[in-house]
Amino acid sequence: MELMELLEGRRTYRRFYQKEISEEITGEILRAARLSSSAANKQPLSYVVIRSADKVNQVFDCTRWAGYLKPEDGQPGEDEKPVLFIAVVENLNINPDCDTDAGLAIANMTLAAWNRGVGSCIIGACNKPRLSEMFGLTEEQKLHTVVAFGYPSHKSRIEGVKDGDIRYYLDENRDYVVPKRQLEDVVTYM
Ligand SMILES: Cc1cc2nc3c(=O)[nH]c(=O)nc-3n(C[C@H](O)[C@H](O)[C@H](O)COP(=O)(O)O)c2cc1C
């Protein structure tokens, strides 16, 4: 895919077909994370891959989806759940200030996934204490986010922000519409 086309399609997806993601693609997503830039090349991030149906369900139960929508619209249904989660863990003993590293790794992972037709949703709103316990994290390990993956069963498109309203919504086909601010509103040339 051409890069700008890839970036445009790499939206947040919240409903998925129950089709497995191959080990090859999962490996590619993780290799993309490894390739990301890191402040002082400290590489403070590690990853927990959750792929067994049982564990995926347990992680799913700790996540919250689409805060702007009613649960029946935003929360994936029983047969729409993601099939894979990758948790991004910050090892604070290596670098206590590594949120930018985490963002870059997540961007690489979600792009690599979309390059193979796999959609994703970054989840910050999750029960971090419960998940940290489930993943066996130590005191020096901080759960940054979990990223959900699956083959999307809906579309998502962007439009310009109208009247300052940045809330995404579902259209008549239950596809997501995501308002983005116009460049002229966020860019200054000097
Ligand atoms: C740091 C971060 C945390 C997020 N947390 C959640 C979340 O907990 N639940 C959710 O449904 N979406 C979450 N999202 C997805 C955003 O809602 C989504 O990126 C935004 O609406 C823009 O849509 P787009 O990704 O298609 O551009 C998160 C995104 C980011 C970058």
PDB file of C-alpha atoms and ligand atoms in Angstrom, residues 7-14 63-68 74-76 106 120-126 144-146 156-158 166-168 176-180, ligand 1:
ATOM      1  CA  LEU A   7      -2.013   6.110   7.084  1.00  0.00           C
ATOM      2  CA  GLU A   8      -5.522   7.073   6.042  1.00  0.00           C
ATOM      3  CA  GLY A   9      -6.846   3.528   6.468  1.00  0.00           C
ATOM      4  CA  ARG A  10      -5.037   2.923   9.757  1.00  0.00           C
ATOM      5  CA  ARG A  11      -7.924   4.103  11.866  1.00  0.00           C
ATOM      6  CA  THR A  12      -9.242   2.777  15.134  1.00  0.00           C
ATOM      7  CA  TYR A  13     -11.408  -0.315  14.667  1.00  0.00           C
ATOM      8  CA  ARG A  14     -13.729  -1.626  17.345  1.00  0.00           C
ATOM      9  CA  THR A  63     -11.086  -2.811  28.751  1.00  0.00           C
ATOM     10  CA  ARG A  64     -13.423   0.090  27.948  1.00  0.00           C
ATOM     11  CA  TRP A  65     -14.264   1.044  24.383  1.00  0.00           C
ATOM     12  CA  ALA A  66     -15.526   4.144  22.585  1.00  0.00           C
ATOM     13  CA  GLY A  67     -16.184   6.514  25.467  1.00  0.00           C
ATOM     14  CA  TYR A  68     -18.203   8.888  23.245  1.00  0.00           C
ATOM     15  CA  GLY A  74     -19.200   1.319  21.009  1.00  0.00           C
ATOM     16  CA  GLN A  75     -18.489  -1.840  22.953  1.00  0.00           C
ATOM     17  CA  PRO A  76     -17.655  -4.834  20.691  1.00  0.00           C
ATOM     18  CA  ILE A 106       2.359   1.578  19.075  1.00  0.00           C
ATOM     19  CA  SER A 120      -6.421  -2.176  15.885  1.00  0.00           C
ATOM     20  CA  CYS A 121      -7.621  -0.164  18.836  1.00  0.00           C
ATOM     21  CA  ILE A 122      -5.247   1.373  21.363  1.00  0.00           C
ATOM     22  CA  ILE A 123      -6.787   0.983  24.821  1.00  0.00           C
ATOM     23  CA  GLY A 124      -5.751   3.350  27.581  1.00  0.00           C
ATOM     24  CA  ALA A 125      -9.005   2.979  29.510  1.00  0.00           C
ATOM     25  CA  CYS A 126      -8.404  -0.381  31.111  1.00  0.00           C
ATOM     26  CA  HIS A 144       1.219   1.793  29.314  1.00  0.00           C
ATOM     27  CA  THR A 145      -1.655   0.487  27.151  1.00  0.00           C
ATOM     28  CA  VAL A 146      -3.032  -2.657  25.638  1.00  0.00           C
ATOM     29  CA  SER A 156     -13.880   4.045   9.398  1.00  0.00           C
ATOM     30  CA  ARG A 157     -13.350   7.357   7.629  1.00  0.00           C
ATOM     31  CA  ILE A 158     -12.263  10.823   8.619  1.00  0.00           C
ATOM     32  CA  ILE A 166     -14.245  16.190  17.846  1.00  0.00           C
ATOM     33  CA  ARG A 167     -16.433  13.265  18.944  1.00  0.00           C
ATOM     34  CA  TYR A 168     -16.446  10.296  16.597  1.00  0.00           C
ATOM     35  CA  TYR A 176     -17.094   5.045  12.295  1.00  0.00           C
ATOM     36  CA  VAL A 177     -16.677   8.678  11.288  1.00  0.00           C
ATOM     37  CA  VAL A 178     -13.731  10.421  12.947  1.00  0.00           C
ATOM     38  CA  PRO A 179     -13.543  14.243  12.847  1.00  0.00           C
ATOM     39  CA  LYS A 180     -10.014  15.596  12.409  1.00  0.00           C
TER      40      LYS A 180
HETATM   41  C1  LIG B   1      -3.301   6.919  23.968  1.00  0.00           C
HETATM   42  C2  LIG B   1      -4.625   6.450  23.390  1.00  0.00           C
HETATM   43  C3  LIG B   1      -5.540   5.832  24.210  1.00  0.00           C
HETATM   44  C4  LIG B   1      -6.747   5.368  23.687  1.00  0.00           C
HETATM   45  N1  LIG B   1      -7.607   4.694  24.505  1.00  0.00           N
HETATM   46  C5  LIG B   1      -8.769   4.207  23.987  1.00  0.00           C
HETATM   47  C6  LIG B   1      -9.645   3.445  24.812  1.00  0.00           C
HETATM   48  O1  LIG B   1      -9.386   3.208  25.986  1.00  0.00           O
HETATM   49  N2  LIG B   1     -10.776   2.939  24.248  1.00  0.00           N
HETATM   50  C7  LIG B   1     -11.089   3.150  22.928  1.00  0.00           C
HETATM   51  O2  LIG B   1     -12.128   2.652  22.472  1.00  0.00           O
HETATM   52  N3  LIG B   1     -10.283   3.888  22.129  1.00  0.00           N
HETATM   53  C8  LIG B   1      -9.127   4.410  22.621  1.00  0.00           C
HETATM   54  N4  LIG B   1      -8.270   5.110  21.814  1.00  0.00           N
HETATM   55  C9  LIG B   1      -8.621   5.329  20.388  1.00  0.00           C
HETATM   56  C10 LIG B   1      -9.045   6.796  20.145  1.00  0.00           C
HETATM   57  O3  LIG B   1     -10.360   6.979  20.588  1.00  0.00           O
HETATM   58  C11 LIG B   1      -8.918   7.073  18.620  1.00  0.00           C
HETATM   59  O4  LIG B   1      -7.547   7.050  18.291  1.00  0.00           O
HETATM   60  C12 LIG B   1      -9.511   8.426  18.248  1.00  0.00           C
HETATM   61  O5  LIG B   1     -10.899   8.436  18.417  1.00  0.00           O
HETATM   62  C13 LIG B   1      -9.183   8.811  16.818  1.00  0.00           C
HETATM   63  O6  LIG B   1      -9.565   7.803  15.928  1.00  0.00           O
HETATM   64  P1  LIG B   1      -8.504   7.242  14.893  1.00  0.00           P
HETATM   65  O7  LIG B   1      -7.518   6.408  15.665  1.00  0.00           O
HETATM   66  O8  LIG B   1      -9.286   6.435  13.922  1.00  0.00           O
HETATM   67  O9  LIG B   1      -7.819   8.426  14.279  1.00  0.00           O
HETATM   68  C14 LIG B   1      -7.056   5.572  22.307  1.00  0.00           C
HETATM   69  C15 LIG B   1      -6.119   6.205  21.481  1.00  0.00           C
HETATM   70  C16 LIG B   1      -4.908   6.635  22.010  1.00  0.00           C
HETATM   71  C17 LIG B   1      -3.910   7.311  21.093  1.00  0.00           C
END
